Coordinates of C-alpha atoms in Angstrom, one line a residue:
Chain A
M21 CA 39.0 188.2 95.7
K22 CA 40.6 185.7 93.2
K23 CA 41.5 187.3 90.7
K24 CA 41.5 186.4 86.7
P25 CA 44.3 185.4 85.6
I26 CA 45.8 187.9 82.9
E27 CA 47.7 186.8 79.3
G28 CA 51.3 185.7 80.4
T29 CA 54.4 188.3 80.1
Q30 CA 57.8 187.8 79.7
G31 CA 60.0 188.9 82.4
L32 CA 64.2 189.0 82.9
I33 CA 65.3 190.1 86.6
A34 CA 69.2 190.4 86.1
G35 CA 72.0 191.6 88.0
K36 CA 75.4 190.1 89.8
K37 CA 75.4 188.2 92.5
R38 CA 75.0 188.9 96.0
Q39 CA 72.5 191.9 94.9
G40 CA 69.0 190.7 96.0
K41 CA 67.7 188.5 92.9
S42 CA 66.2 185.8 94.8
F43 CA 65.5 187.0 97.6
F44 CA 63.1 189.6 95.5
V45 CA 61.5 186.8 93.5
K46 CA 61.1 184.7 97.0
K47 CA 59.5 187.8 99.5
E48 CA 58.0 189.8 96.8
L49 CA 56.8 188.3 93.4
I50 CA 56.0 184.3 94.1
P51 CA 53.4 185.4 96.7
R52 CA 51.7 187.9 94.3
L53 CA 52.3 185.5 91.4
K54 CA 50.8 182.6 93.2
E55 CA 47.1 184.3 93.6
V56 CA 46.6 184.1 90.1
K57 CA 48.5 181.6 88.3
P58 CA 50.5 178.0 89.6
V59 CA 54.3 179.1 90.3
V60 CA 56.5 176.6 88.8
V61 CA 60.6 178.0 90.2
L62 CA 63.7 175.6 88.3
D63 CA 65.6 175.6 90.9
R64 CA 69.3 175.0 89.8
K65 CA 71.6 175.8 92.9
H66 CA 68.9 174.9 95.6
E67 CA 68.7 178.8 95.7
Y68 CA 64.5 178.1 96.6
A69 CA 64.5 174.7 98.2
G70 CA 67.0 175.4 100.8
R71 CA 68.7 178.3 102.0
N72 CA 67.7 181.6 102.3
K73 CA 64.6 181.2 102.6
V74 CA 61.8 183.3 103.5
D75 CA 58.8 183.0 105.8
S76 CA 55.8 182.1 103.5
C77 CA 57.4 179.5 102.1
S78 CA 56.7 176.6 104.6
S79 CA 53.9 175.4 102.0
W80 CA 55.6 175.8 98.7
N81 CA 56.0 172.0 97.5
V82 CA 59.4 171.2 96.3
F83 CA 60.4 168.1 93.9
K84 CA 64.2 166.3 93.4
S85 CA 63.8 166.0 89.5
S86 CA 61.2 167.8 86.7
K87 CA 60.4 163.9 86.4
E88 CA 58.9 163.8 90.1
F89 CA 57.0 167.1 89.6
F90 CA 55.6 165.5 86.6
N91 CA 54.5 162.6 88.0
S92 CA 53.5 163.5 91.6
A93 CA 50.8 166.1 88.5
I94 CA 49.9 163.9 86.7
E95 CA 48.9 161.6 88.9
S96 CA 47.4 163.8 91.5
G97 CA 46.0 165.1 87.9
K98 CA 46.4 168.9 89.3
I99 CA 49.6 171.7 89.9
S100 CA 48.8 174.0 92.0
G101 CA 50.5 177.0 94.7
V102 CA 53.9 177.0 94.8
N103 CA 56.2 174.3 93.0
I104 CA 60.5 174.4 93.0
V105 CA 62.0 171.8 90.9
L106 CA 65.2 171.1 91.5
C107 CA 67.7 171.2 87.8
N108 CA 70.4 170.0 87.6
S109 CA 70.3 168.5 83.8
D110 CA 69.9 169.5 80.7
I111 CA 67.0 166.5 80.6
D112 CA 65.8 167.8 83.9
Y113 CA 65.1 171.4 82.2
N114 CA 63.9 170.5 79.0
L115 CA 61.5 168.2 80.9
A116 CA 59.8 170.2 82.8
I117 CA 59.3 173.6 80.3
N118 CA 58.4 170.9 77.4
F119 CA 55.8 169.6 80.0
I120 CA 54.6 173.3 81.3
K121 CA 54.6 174.7 77.2
K122 CA 52.5 171.3 76.2
L123 CA 50.2 171.8 79.3
E124 CA 49.3 175.3 77.1
K125 CA 47.6 176.5 80.5
P126 CA 48.4 179.5 82.5
I127 CA 51.5 179.1 84.8
S128 CA 53.8 181.5 86.1
L129 CA 57.2 179.5 85.3
I130 CA 60.6 180.9 87.2
I131 CA 63.6 179.8 85.8
D132 CA 66.7 180.8 88.3
E133 CA 70.5 180.8 87.3
A134 CA 68.9 181.2 83.2
W135 CA 71.8 182.5 81.8
D136 CA 73.5 178.8 82.3
I137 CA 70.8 177.7 80.2
Y138 CA 71.7 180.7 77.1
I139 CA 75.1 179.9 76.8
S140 CA 76.6 177.0 78.3
P141 CA 76.7 174.1 75.7
E142 CA 76.0 171.8 77.8
F143 CA 72.0 173.2 77.8
K144 CA 71.1 173.1 74.4
R145 CA 67.7 171.1 74.4
A146 CA 67.0 173.4 77.8
R147 CA 68.2 176.8 75.1
S148 CA 65.8 175.6 72.7
A149 CA 62.8 174.8 74.8
A150 CA 63.4 178.2 76.7
V151 CA 63.3 180.1 73.7
G152 CA 60.4 178.6 72.6
L153 CA 58.8 178.8 75.4
A154 CA 59.6 182.7 75.6
R155 CA 58.3 183.4 72.0
F156 CA 54.2 181.7 72.1
G157 CA 54.0 180.8 76.0
A158 CA 52.5 184.7 76.5
T159 CA 49.3 182.8 74.3
F160 CA 48.4 180.9 76.6
G161 CA 48.8 182.8 79.7
I162 CA 52.5 181.3 80.6
D163 CA 54.4 183.6 82.7
S164 CA 58.0 183.4 81.6
I165 CA 60.4 184.6 84.2
M166 CA 64.0 184.3 84.2
I167 CA 66.9 185.2 86.7
T168 CA 70.2 186.0 85.0
Q169 CA 73.5 187.3 86.3
R170 CA 73.7 189.7 83.4
T171 CA 71.3 190.8 80.5
M172 CA 74.1 190.2 77.8
D173 CA 73.7 187.0 78.2
V174 CA 69.7 186.5 77.1
P175 CA 70.3 185.9 73.0
K176 CA 70.0 188.1 71.0
D177 CA 67.1 186.5 69.4
I178 CA 65.2 186.4 72.2
R179 CA 65.8 190.1 73.3
T180 CA 62.9 192.0 72.8
Q181 CA 60.0 189.4 73.8
F182 CA 60.6 190.5 77.6
D183 CA 58.0 193.2 78.5
W184 CA 59.6 194.2 81.5
L185 CA 63.0 194.1 82.9
I186 CA 63.8 194.2 87.0
S187 CA 67.9 195.4 86.7
F188 CA 70.1 195.0 90.3
R189 CA 73.7 196.2 89.5
Q190 CA 75.0 194.9 86.5
G191 CA 78.8 194.2 85.1
G192 CA 79.2 196.8 82.5
K193 CA 79.0 198.4 78.8
G194 CA 77.6 195.2 77.6
D195 CA 74.5 194.6 79.5
T196 CA 73.7 198.3 79.4
D197 CA 73.8 198.0 74.9
A198 CA 71.6 194.3 76.2
I199 CA 69.3 196.5 77.3
E200 CA 68.5 199.2 75.4
E201 CA 68.5 196.0 73.1
M202 CA 65.8 194.7 74.7
G203 CA 64.1 198.1 73.7
F204 CA 64.0 199.4 77.3
D205 CA 65.0 203.5 77.9
N206 CA 68.2 202.6 79.7
G207 CA 68.6 206.0 80.7
E208 CA 70.5 205.1 83.9
S209 CA 72.7 203.3 83.4
A210 CA 73.1 199.8 85.3
R211 CA 76.4 200.2 86.2
D212 CA 75.7 202.6 88.3
L213 CA 73.1 201.3 91.0
G214 CA 74.4 200.5 94.6
K215 CA 74.3 197.5 96.5
R216 CA 70.7 196.0 96.8
E217 CA 69.8 198.6 94.7
K218 CA 66.9 198.4 92.0
V219 CA 65.9 199.8 88.7
L220 CA 62.1 198.7 86.8
F221 CA 62.0 199.2 83.3
S222 CA 59.0 198.9 81.8
Y223 CA 55.9 198.2 83.6
L224 CA 55.0 195.4 85.8
P225 CA 51.5 193.4 85.2
D226 CA 48.7 194.8 87.7
F227 CA 48.5 192.1 89.2
L228 CA 51.7 192.2 90.4
D229 CA 51.0 195.6 92.5
I230 CA 54.2 195.6 93.8
P231 CA 54.8 199.2 95.4
D232 CA 57.5 201.3 93.9
G233 CA 59.7 201.1 97.6
E234 CA 63.1 201.4 96.7
F235 CA 62.6 200.5 92.8
K236 CA 63.6 203.1 90.1
T237 CA 60.7 203.4 87.8
I238 CA 62.0 203.9 83.5
N239 CA 58.4 203.9 81.0
R240 CA 59.3 202.0 77.6
Chain B
M15 CA 45.2 179.5 95.7
A16 CA 45.5 178.9 91.4
E17 CA 45.2 175.7 90.4
I18 CA 45.2 174.3 86.7
K19 CA 44.0 170.8 86.2
V20 CA 46.4 168.1 84.3
P21 CA 44.5 166.1 81.9
K22 CA 46.1 162.0 82.0
S23 CA 47.4 161.6 78.3
M24 CA 50.0 164.6 79.1
A25 CA 51.8 161.4 80.3
D26 CA 51.8 159.7 76.7
Q27 CA 52.6 163.5 75.3
L28 CA 55.6 163.6 76.5
E29 CA 56.8 160.6 76.5
N30 CA 59.5 160.9 74.0
D31 CA 60.7 163.9 76.4
F32 CA 61.4 160.7 79.0
A33 CA 63.4 158.8 76.7
V34 CA 66.0 161.0 75.5
D35 CA 69.4 159.4 76.1
E36 CA 70.8 160.1 79.7
D37 CA 73.6 162.6 80.8
K38 CA 76.2 160.0 80.2
S39 CA 78.6 162.4 82.4
G40 CA 76.4 162.3 85.5
G41 CA 76.2 165.9 85.6
V42 CA 79.3 166.8 85.9
A43 CA 80.0 168.7 82.3
S44 CA 77.3 170.8 83.4
Q45 CA 78.8 171.9 86.9
I46 CA 82.2 172.1 85.3
A47 CA 81.0 174.4 82.8
V48 CA 79.3 176.0 85.5
A49 CA 82.0 176.4 87.9
S50 CA 84.3 177.4 84.9
L51 CA 82.1 180.3 84.0
E52 CA 81.8 181.5 87.6
S53 CA 86.0 180.9 88.0
N54 CA 85.0 179.1 90.9
V55 CA 87.8 177.4 91.8
S56 CA 86.3 175.6 95.1
L57 CA 83.8 174.0 93.0
L58 CA 86.4 172.7 90.5
A59 CA 87.7 171.0 93.1
E60 CA 85.1 169.7 94.6
I61 CA 84.0 168.3 90.8
A62 CA 87.4 166.8 90.7
Q63 CA 86.5 165.5 94.3
E64 CA 83.1 163.7 93.0
W65 CA 84.8 162.4 89.7
A66 CA 88.0 161.2 91.2
N67 CA 85.8 159.4 93.7
R68 CA 83.7 158.2 90.9
E69 CA 86.5 157.2 88.5
G70 CA 88.0 155.0 91.5
L71 CA 91.4 156.2 92.2
P72 CA 92.7 152.8 92.7
G73 CA 93.8 152.8 88.8
F74 CA 95.5 156.8 89.1
S75 CA 97.5 156.1 92.2
K76 CA 99.9 153.5 90.8
L77 CA 100.7 156.5 88.1
G78 CA 103.1 159.4 88.5
P79 CA 102.1 163.0 89.0
E80 CA 103.5 163.5 85.4
N81 CA 100.8 161.9 84.1
Y82 CA 98.2 163.5 85.6
S83 CA 97.6 166.1 83.6
K84 CA 97.7 163.9 80.4
I85 CA 95.2 161.5 82.1
T86 CA 92.9 164.4 82.6
S87 CA 93.1 165.9 79.2
R88 CA 92.4 162.9 78.0
W89 CA 89.7 162.6 80.0
L90 CA 88.2 166.1 79.6
E91 CA 88.7 165.1 75.8
K92 CA 87.1 161.8 75.9
R93 CA 83.9 163.2 77.5
F94 CA 83.4 166.3 77.2
P95 CA 84.6 167.3 73.2
M96 CA 82.4 170.1 73.3
L97 CA 84.1 171.7 75.4
V98 CA 87.5 171.2 74.7
S99 CA 86.5 172.7 70.7
D100 CA 84.4 175.3 72.1
K101 CA 85.8 178.3 71.1
S102 CA 83.5 180.1 73.6
I103 CA 85.4 178.3 76.6
D104 CA 88.7 179.8 78.6
A105 CA 91.1 178.1 77.2
T106 CA 92.0 178.7 81.2
F107 CA 89.8 177.1 81.9
I108 CA 90.6 174.0 80.6
T109 CA 93.8 174.2 81.6
A110 CA 92.7 175.2 85.5
T111 CA 90.2 172.5 85.6
V112 CA 92.9 169.7 83.9
A113 CA 95.7 171.4 87.0
I114 CA 92.8 171.4 89.9
L115 CA 92.3 167.8 89.2
G116 CA 95.7 166.5 89.3
L117 CA 96.3 168.6 92.5
N118 CA 93.6 166.3 93.7
L119 CA 94.3 163.4 92.7
M120 CA 98.0 163.9 94.1
E121 CA 96.1 164.6 97.7
L122 CA 93.8 161.6 97.0
N123 CA 97.3 159.7 96.1
E124 CA 99.2 160.6 98.9
K125 CA 96.4 159.9 101.7
N126 CA 95.6 156.0 99.9
K127 CA 99.7 155.6 100.5
V128 CA 98.9 156.4 103.7
K129 CA 96.4 153.9 104.3
E130 CA 98.4 151.3 102.5
P131 CA 100.1 149.1 104.7
G132 CA 103.8 148.7 104.0
P133 CA 106.1 145.9 103.0
D134 CA 107.5 145.9 106.5
E135 CA 104.3 145.2 107.9
K136 CA 102.9 143.4 105.3
E137 CA 106.2 140.8 106.5
T138 CA 104.8 140.7 110.4
D139 CA 101.6 139.9 109.7

Protein backbone atom coordinates (compact mmCIF):
# COMPACT_ATOMS: atom_id res chain seq x y z
CA MET A 1 0.00 0.00 0.00
CA LYS A 2 1.42 3.38 -0.97
CA LYS A 3 1.70 5.60 2.05
CA LYS A 4 0.83 9.26 1.99
CA PRO A 5 3.85 11.54 2.26
CA ILE A 6 3.87 13.45 5.48
CA GLU A 7 5.51 16.69 6.47
CA GLY A 8 9.26 16.67 6.68
CA THR A 9 11.13 15.87 9.85
CA GLN A 10 14.58 16.82 11.02
CA GLY A 11 16.55 13.89 12.35
CA LEU A 12 20.03 13.42 13.72
CA ILE A 13 21.99 10.20 13.95
CA ALA A 14 25.11 10.58 16.07
CA GLY A 15 27.87 8.31 17.24
CA LYS A 16 31.58 7.65 17.11
CA LYS A 17 33.19 5.74 14.27
CA ARG A 18 32.44 2.04 13.87
CA GLN A 19 29.39 2.13 16.08
CA GLY A 20 27.04 1.10 13.27
CA LYS A 21 25.57 4.41 12.13
CA SER A 22 25.78 3.88 8.39
CA PHE A 23 24.85 0.20 8.63
CA PHE A 24 21.71 1.20 10.50
CA VAL A 25 20.90 3.87 7.91
CA LYS A 26 21.45 1.49 4.99
CA LYS A 27 19.65 -1.48 6.42
CA GLU A 28 16.86 0.05 8.49
CA LEU A 29 16.27 3.65 7.54
CA ILE A 30 16.67 3.96 3.77
CA PRO A 31 14.45 0.97 2.86
CA ARG A 32 11.63 2.54 4.87
CA LEU A 33 12.15 6.10 3.69
CA LYS A 34 12.16 5.17 0.01
CA GLU A 35 8.64 3.81 0.22
CA VAL A 36 7.36 7.27 1.08
CA LYS A 37 9.66 9.77 -0.61
CA PRO A 38 12.65 9.66 -2.94
CA VAL A 39 15.86 9.43 -0.93
CA VAL A 40 19.01 11.42 -1.65
CA VAL A 41 22.18 10.58 0.27
CA LEU A 42 25.11 12.99 0.12
CA ASP A 43 27.98 10.58 0.54
CA ARG A 44 31.33 12.06 1.48
CA LYS A 45 33.42 8.95 1.96
CA HIS A 46 31.83 6.57 -0.53
CA GLU A 47 30.29 4.82 2.43
CA TYR A 48 27.05 4.17 0.59
CA ALA A 49 28.22 3.79 -2.98
CA GLY A 50 31.20 1.66 -2.17
CA ARG A 51 32.00 -0.63 0.69
CA ASN A 52 29.63 -2.21 3.21
CA LYS A 53 26.80 -2.57 0.76
CA VAL A 54 23.54 -4.10 1.90
CA ASP A 55 21.31 -6.45 -0.08
CA SER A 56 18.79 -3.83 -1.09
CA CYS A 57 21.32 -1.41 -2.55
CA SER A 58 21.57 -3.01 -6.00
CA SER A 59 18.75 -0.77 -7.20
CA TRP A 60 20.27 2.42 -5.83
CA ASN A 61 21.36 5.10 -8.29
CA VAL A 62 24.91 6.32 -7.81
CA PHE A 63 26.11 9.70 -9.08
CA LYS A 64 29.74 10.78 -9.12
CA SER A 65 28.90 14.39 -8.31
CA SER A 66 25.96 16.62 -7.51
CA LYS A 67 26.18 18.05 -11.02
CA GLU A 68 25.72 14.58 -12.50
CA PHE A 69 22.75 14.00 -10.21
CA PHE A 70 21.26 17.37 -11.15
CA ASN A 71 21.69 16.81 -14.90
CA SER A 72 20.14 13.35 -14.65
CA ALA A 73 17.13 14.71 -12.77
CA ILE A 74 16.59 17.49 -15.30
CA GLU A 75 16.98 15.16 -18.25
CA SER A 76 14.65 12.49 -16.94
CA GLY A 77 12.27 15.01 -15.39
CA LYS A 78 12.05 13.06 -12.15
CA ILE A 79 13.77 11.85 -9.00
CA SER A 80 12.84 8.44 -7.67
CA GLY A 81 14.13 5.66 -5.46
CA VAL A 82 17.44 5.93 -3.65
CA ASN A 83 20.08 8.26 -5.03
CA ILE A 84 23.63 8.22 -3.72
CA VAL A 85 25.47 11.43 -4.62
CA LEU A 86 29.21 11.51 -4.02
CA CYS A 87 30.16 14.90 -2.61
CA ASN A 88 33.79 15.89 -2.30
CA SER A 89 33.67 19.64 -2.10
CA ASP A 90 31.79 22.63 -0.79
CA ILE A 91 30.45 23.19 -4.29
CA ASP A 92 29.10 19.65 -4.51
CA TYR A 93 27.25 19.89 -1.22
CA ASN A 94 26.00 23.40 -1.90
CA LEU A 95 24.59 22.51 -5.30
CA ALA A 96 22.88 19.34 -4.11
CA ILE A 97 21.30 20.94 -1.05
CA ASN A 98 20.16 24.03 -2.92
CA PHE A 99 18.72 21.91 -5.70
CA ILE A 100 16.62 19.94 -3.23
CA LYS A 101 15.63 23.08 -1.35
CA LYS A 102 14.50 24.85 -4.52
CA LEU A 103 12.50 21.85 -5.70
CA GLU A 104 10.22 22.34 -2.68
CA LYS A 105 8.96 18.78 -2.95
CA PRO A 106 8.92 15.86 -0.50
CA ILE A 107 12.35 14.25 -0.43
CA SER A 108 14.36 12.56 2.29
CA LEU A 109 17.82 14.06 2.28
CA ILE A 110 20.51 12.26 4.25
CA ILE A 111 23.82 14.02 4.76
CA ASP A 112 26.58 11.67 5.85
CA GLU A 113 29.54 13.03 7.79
CA ALA A 114 27.56 16.20 8.48
CA TRP A 115 30.03 17.18 11.20
CA ASP A 116 32.42 17.96 8.40
CA ILE A 117 30.02 20.54 7.01
CA TYR A 118 29.29 21.93 10.43
CA ILE A 119 32.81 22.57 11.65
CA SER A 120 35.18 22.63 8.69
CA PRO A 121 35.91 26.11 7.31
CA GLU A 122 36.15 24.58 3.86
CA PHE A 123 32.42 23.94 3.76
CA LYS A 124 31.11 27.42 4.41
CA ARG A 125 28.53 27.44 1.62
CA ALA A 126 27.37 23.92 2.34
CA ARG A 127 26.90 24.75 6.03
CA SER A 128 24.79 27.75 5.18
CA ALA A 129 22.65 25.72 2.77
CA ALA A 130 22.23 22.86 5.28
CA VAL A 131 21.20 25.18 8.08
CA GLY A 132 18.67 26.87 5.78
CA LEU A 133 17.26 23.51 4.78
CA ALA A 134 16.98 22.38 8.40
CA ARG A 135 14.96 25.48 9.19
CA PHE A 136 12.58 25.62 6.25
CA GLY A 137 12.67 22.24 4.52
CA ALA A 138 9.98 20.63 6.67
CA THR A 139 7.38 23.00 5.24
CA PHE A 140 7.78 21.32 1.87
CA GLY A 141 7.95 17.80 3.21
CA ILE A 142 11.72 17.61 3.01
CA ASP A 143 13.27 15.33 5.59
CA SER A 144 16.68 16.51 6.63
CA ILE A 145 18.64 13.71 8.29
CA MET A 146 22.14 14.46 9.47
CA ILE A 147 24.68 11.80 10.36
CA THR A 148 27.49 13.02 12.54
CA GLN A 149 30.04 11.71 15.00
CA ARG A 150 29.16 13.99 17.88
CA THR A 151 26.06 15.96 18.80
CA MET A 152 28.28 18.80 20.01
CA ASP A 153 29.34 19.37 16.39
CA VAL A 154 25.83 20.55 15.55
CA PRO A 155 25.72 24.37 15.57
CA LYS A 156 23.93 25.74 18.62
CA ASP A 157 21.51 27.82 16.58
CA ILE A 158 19.93 24.75 14.97
CA ARG A 159 20.06 22.29 17.86
CA THR A 160 16.43 22.80 18.73
CA GLN A 161 15.33 22.06 15.15
CA PHE A 162 15.65 18.30 15.41
CA ASP A 163 12.52 16.22 15.89
CA TRP A 164 14.36 13.05 16.67
CA LEU A 165 17.79 11.76 17.55
CA ILE A 166 19.31 8.33 17.44
CA SER A 167 22.46 8.26 19.50
CA PHE A 168 25.14 5.64 19.40
CA ARG A 169 28.10 5.80 21.77
CA GLN A 170 29.62 9.26 21.70
CA GLY A 171 32.53 11.24 23.03
CA GLY A 172 31.68 12.71 26.38
CA LYS A 173 30.03 15.41 28.42
CA GLY A 174 29.96 17.96 25.61
CA ASP A 175 27.75 15.59 23.64
CA THR A 176 25.33 14.87 26.46
CA ASP A 177 25.10 18.61 27.13
CA ALA A 178 24.29 19.15 23.45
CA ILE A 179 21.57 16.50 23.62
CA GLU A 180 19.98 18.38 26.50
CA GLU A 181 20.25 21.65 24.57
CA MET A 182 18.33 19.96 21.77
CA GLY A 183 15.49 19.56 24.20
CA PHE A 184 15.69 15.79 24.56
CA ASP A 185 15.37 14.18 27.94
CA ASN A 186 18.91 13.00 28.34
CA GLY A 187 18.18 10.77 31.27
CA GLU A 188 20.71 8.25 30.12
CA SER A 189 24.18 9.40 29.27
CA ALA A 190 25.24 8.68 25.71
CA ARG A 191 28.65 7.87 27.14
CA ASP A 192 27.29 4.80 28.86
CA LEU A 193 26.23 3.08 25.67
CA GLY A 194 28.04 -0.08 24.68
CA LYS A 195 29.37 -0.71 21.19
CA ARG A 196 26.60 -0.72 18.59
CA GLU A 197 24.01 0.04 21.25
CA LYS A 198 21.61 2.77 20.27
CA VAL A 199 19.31 5.04 22.16
CA LEU A 200 16.40 6.76 20.48
CA PHE A 201 15.47 10.12 21.88
CA SER A 202 12.01 11.43 21.11
CA TYR A 203 9.95 9.80 18.38
CA LEU A 204 10.52 8.52 14.90
CA PRO A 205 7.85 9.40 12.36
CA ASP A 206 5.13 6.75 12.26
CA PHE A 207 5.78 5.88 8.65
CA LEU A 208 9.26 4.69 9.53
CA ASP A 209 7.84 2.06 11.82
CA ILE A 210 11.20 0.86 13.09
CA PRO A 211 10.82 -1.78 15.78
CA ASP A 212 12.42 -1.03 19.11
CA GLY A 213 14.76 -4.02 18.95
CA GLU A 214 17.89 -3.07 20.76
CA PHE A 215 16.75 0.55 21.04
CA LYS A 216 16.21 2.21 24.35
CA THR A 217 13.46 4.69 23.66
CA ILE A 218 13.36 7.90 25.61
CA ASN A 219 10.60 10.38 24.90
CA ARG A 220 11.02 14.10 24.67
CA MET B 1 8.57 3.51 -5.19
CA ALA B 2 8.11 7.20 -4.47
CA GLU B 3 8.79 9.66 -7.25
CA ILE B 4 8.72 13.43 -7.75
CA LYS B 5 8.68 15.46 -10.94
CA VAL B 6 11.53 17.83 -11.75
CA PRO B 7 10.63 20.78 -13.99
CA LYS B 8 13.05 21.68 -16.77
CA SER B 9 13.01 25.27 -15.52
CA MET B 10 15.14 24.15 -12.55
CA ALA B 11 18.16 24.25 -14.82
CA ASP B 12 17.85 28.03 -15.16
CA GLN B 13 17.06 28.53 -11.50
CA LEU B 14 20.27 26.87 -10.45
CA GLU B 15 22.51 28.49 -13.00
CA ASN B 16 24.15 30.60 -10.32
CA ASP B 17 24.98 27.55 -8.25
CA PHE B 18 26.88 26.10 -11.18
CA ALA B 19 28.68 29.37 -11.71
CA VAL B 20 30.37 29.48 -8.30
CA ASP B 21 34.11 29.54 -8.44
CA GLU B 22 35.78 26.17 -8.60
CA ASP B 23 37.68 24.79 -5.65
CA LYS B 24 41.16 25.83 -6.70
CA SER B 25 42.80 23.32 -4.42
CA GLY B 26 41.05 20.50 -6.26
CA GLY B 27 39.54 19.25 -3.02
CA VAL B 28 42.86 18.93 -1.21
CA ALA B 29 41.96 21.66 1.28
CA SER B 30 38.87 19.90 2.50
CA GLN B 31 40.66 16.56 2.59
CA ILE B 32 43.38 18.02 4.78
CA ALA B 33 40.81 19.55 7.10
CA VAL B 34 39.03 16.21 7.47
CA ALA B 35 42.23 14.27 7.99
CA SER B 36 43.46 16.69 10.62
CA LEU B 37 40.20 16.65 12.50
CA GLU B 38 40.31 12.89 12.54
CA SER B 39 44.00 12.87 13.43
CA ASN B 40 44.31 10.57 10.45
CA VAL B 41 48.04 10.62 9.80
CA SER B 42 48.00 8.06 7.02
CA LEU B 43 45.37 10.04 5.16
CA LEU B 44 47.44 13.18 5.58
CA ALA B 45 50.38 11.32 4.12
CA GLU B 46 48.25 10.22 1.17
CA ILE B 47 47.15 13.80 0.62
CA ALA B 48 50.73 14.95 0.82
CA GLN B 49 51.68 12.31 -1.70
CA GLU B 50 48.92 13.37 -4.05
CA TRP B 51 49.89 16.97 -3.67
CA ALA B 52 53.54 16.27 -4.35
CA ASN B 53 52.65 14.38 -7.50
CA ARG B 54 50.35 17.15 -8.64
CA GLU B 55 52.82 19.93 -7.95
CA GLY B 56 55.57 18.15 -9.79
CA LEU B 57 58.61 16.83 -7.96
CA PRO B 58 61.51 17.87 -10.21
CA GLY B 59 61.51 21.40 -8.82
CA PHE B 60 61.65 20.16 -5.27
CA SER B 61 64.21 17.47 -5.89
CA LYS B 62 66.81 20.16 -6.48
CA LEU B 63 66.33 21.53 -2.98
CA GLY B 64 67.75 20.18 0.24
CA PRO B 65 65.59 18.67 3.01
CA GLU B 66 66.21 21.74 5.17
CA ASN B 67 63.98 23.72 2.81
CA TYR B 68 61.04 21.39 2.77
CA SER B 69 59.37 22.71 5.90
CA LYS B 70 59.66 26.28 4.65
CA ILE B 71 58.27 25.35 1.27
CA THR B 72 55.29 23.50 2.66
CA SER B 73 54.58 26.20 5.26
CA ARG B 74 54.51 28.80 2.55
CA TRP B 75 52.42 26.53 0.38
CA LEU B 76 49.87 26.03 3.13
CA GLU B 77 49.74 29.72 3.92
CA LYS B 78 49.32 30.64 0.29
CA ARG B 79 46.76 28.00 -0.60
CA PHE B 80 44.83 27.77 2.64
CA PRO B 81 45.18 31.03 4.55
CA MET B 82 41.98 30.09 6.34
CA LEU B 83 43.59 26.98 7.79
CA VAL B 84 46.61 28.87 9.02
CA SER B 85 44.69 31.80 10.49
CA ASP B 86 41.68 29.91 11.82
CA LYS B 87 42.13 29.56 15.57
CA SER B 88 39.81 26.57 15.70
CA ILE B 89 42.41 24.49 13.90
CA ASP B 90 45.09 23.16 16.17
CA ALA B 91 48.57 24.41 15.41
CA THR B 92 49.70 20.79 15.74
CA PHE B 93 47.86 20.04 12.54
CA ILE B 94 49.81 22.63 10.62
CA THR B 95 53.05 21.34 12.10
CA ALA B 96 52.14 17.71 11.44
CA THR B 97 51.04 18.40 7.90
CA VAL B 98 54.20 20.30 7.16
CA ALA B 99 56.32 17.53 8.65
CA ILE B 100 54.51 14.81 6.72
CA LEU B 101 54.68 16.75 3.51
CA GLY B 102 58.38 17.21 4.14
CA LEU B 103 58.91 13.53 4.90
CA ASN B 104 57.04 12.48 1.81
CA LEU B 105 59.02 14.86 -0.31
CA MET B 106 62.24 13.54 1.15
CA GLU B 107 61.23 9.98 0.41
CA LEU B 108 60.12 10.82 -3.10
CA ASN B 109 63.26 12.81 -3.62
CA GLU B 110 65.31 9.74 -2.73
CA LYS B 111 63.36 7.64 -5.22
CA ASN B 112 63.94 10.26 -7.89
CA LYS B 113 67.65 10.21 -7.18
CA VAL B 114 67.72 6.47 -7.80
CA LYS B 115 66.00 6.91 -11.13
CA GLU B 116 68.29 9.71 -12.30
CA PRO B 117 71.38 8.44 -14.14
CA GLY B 118 74.66 9.26 -12.41
CA PRO B 119 77.55 11.15 -14.09
CA ASP B 120 79.44 7.90 -14.72
CA GLU B 121 76.48 6.34 -16.47
CA LYS B 122 76.12 9.40 -18.68
CA GLU B 123 79.72 9.12 -19.74
CA THR B 124 79.36 5.48 -20.71
CA ASP B 125 76.32 6.41 -22.80
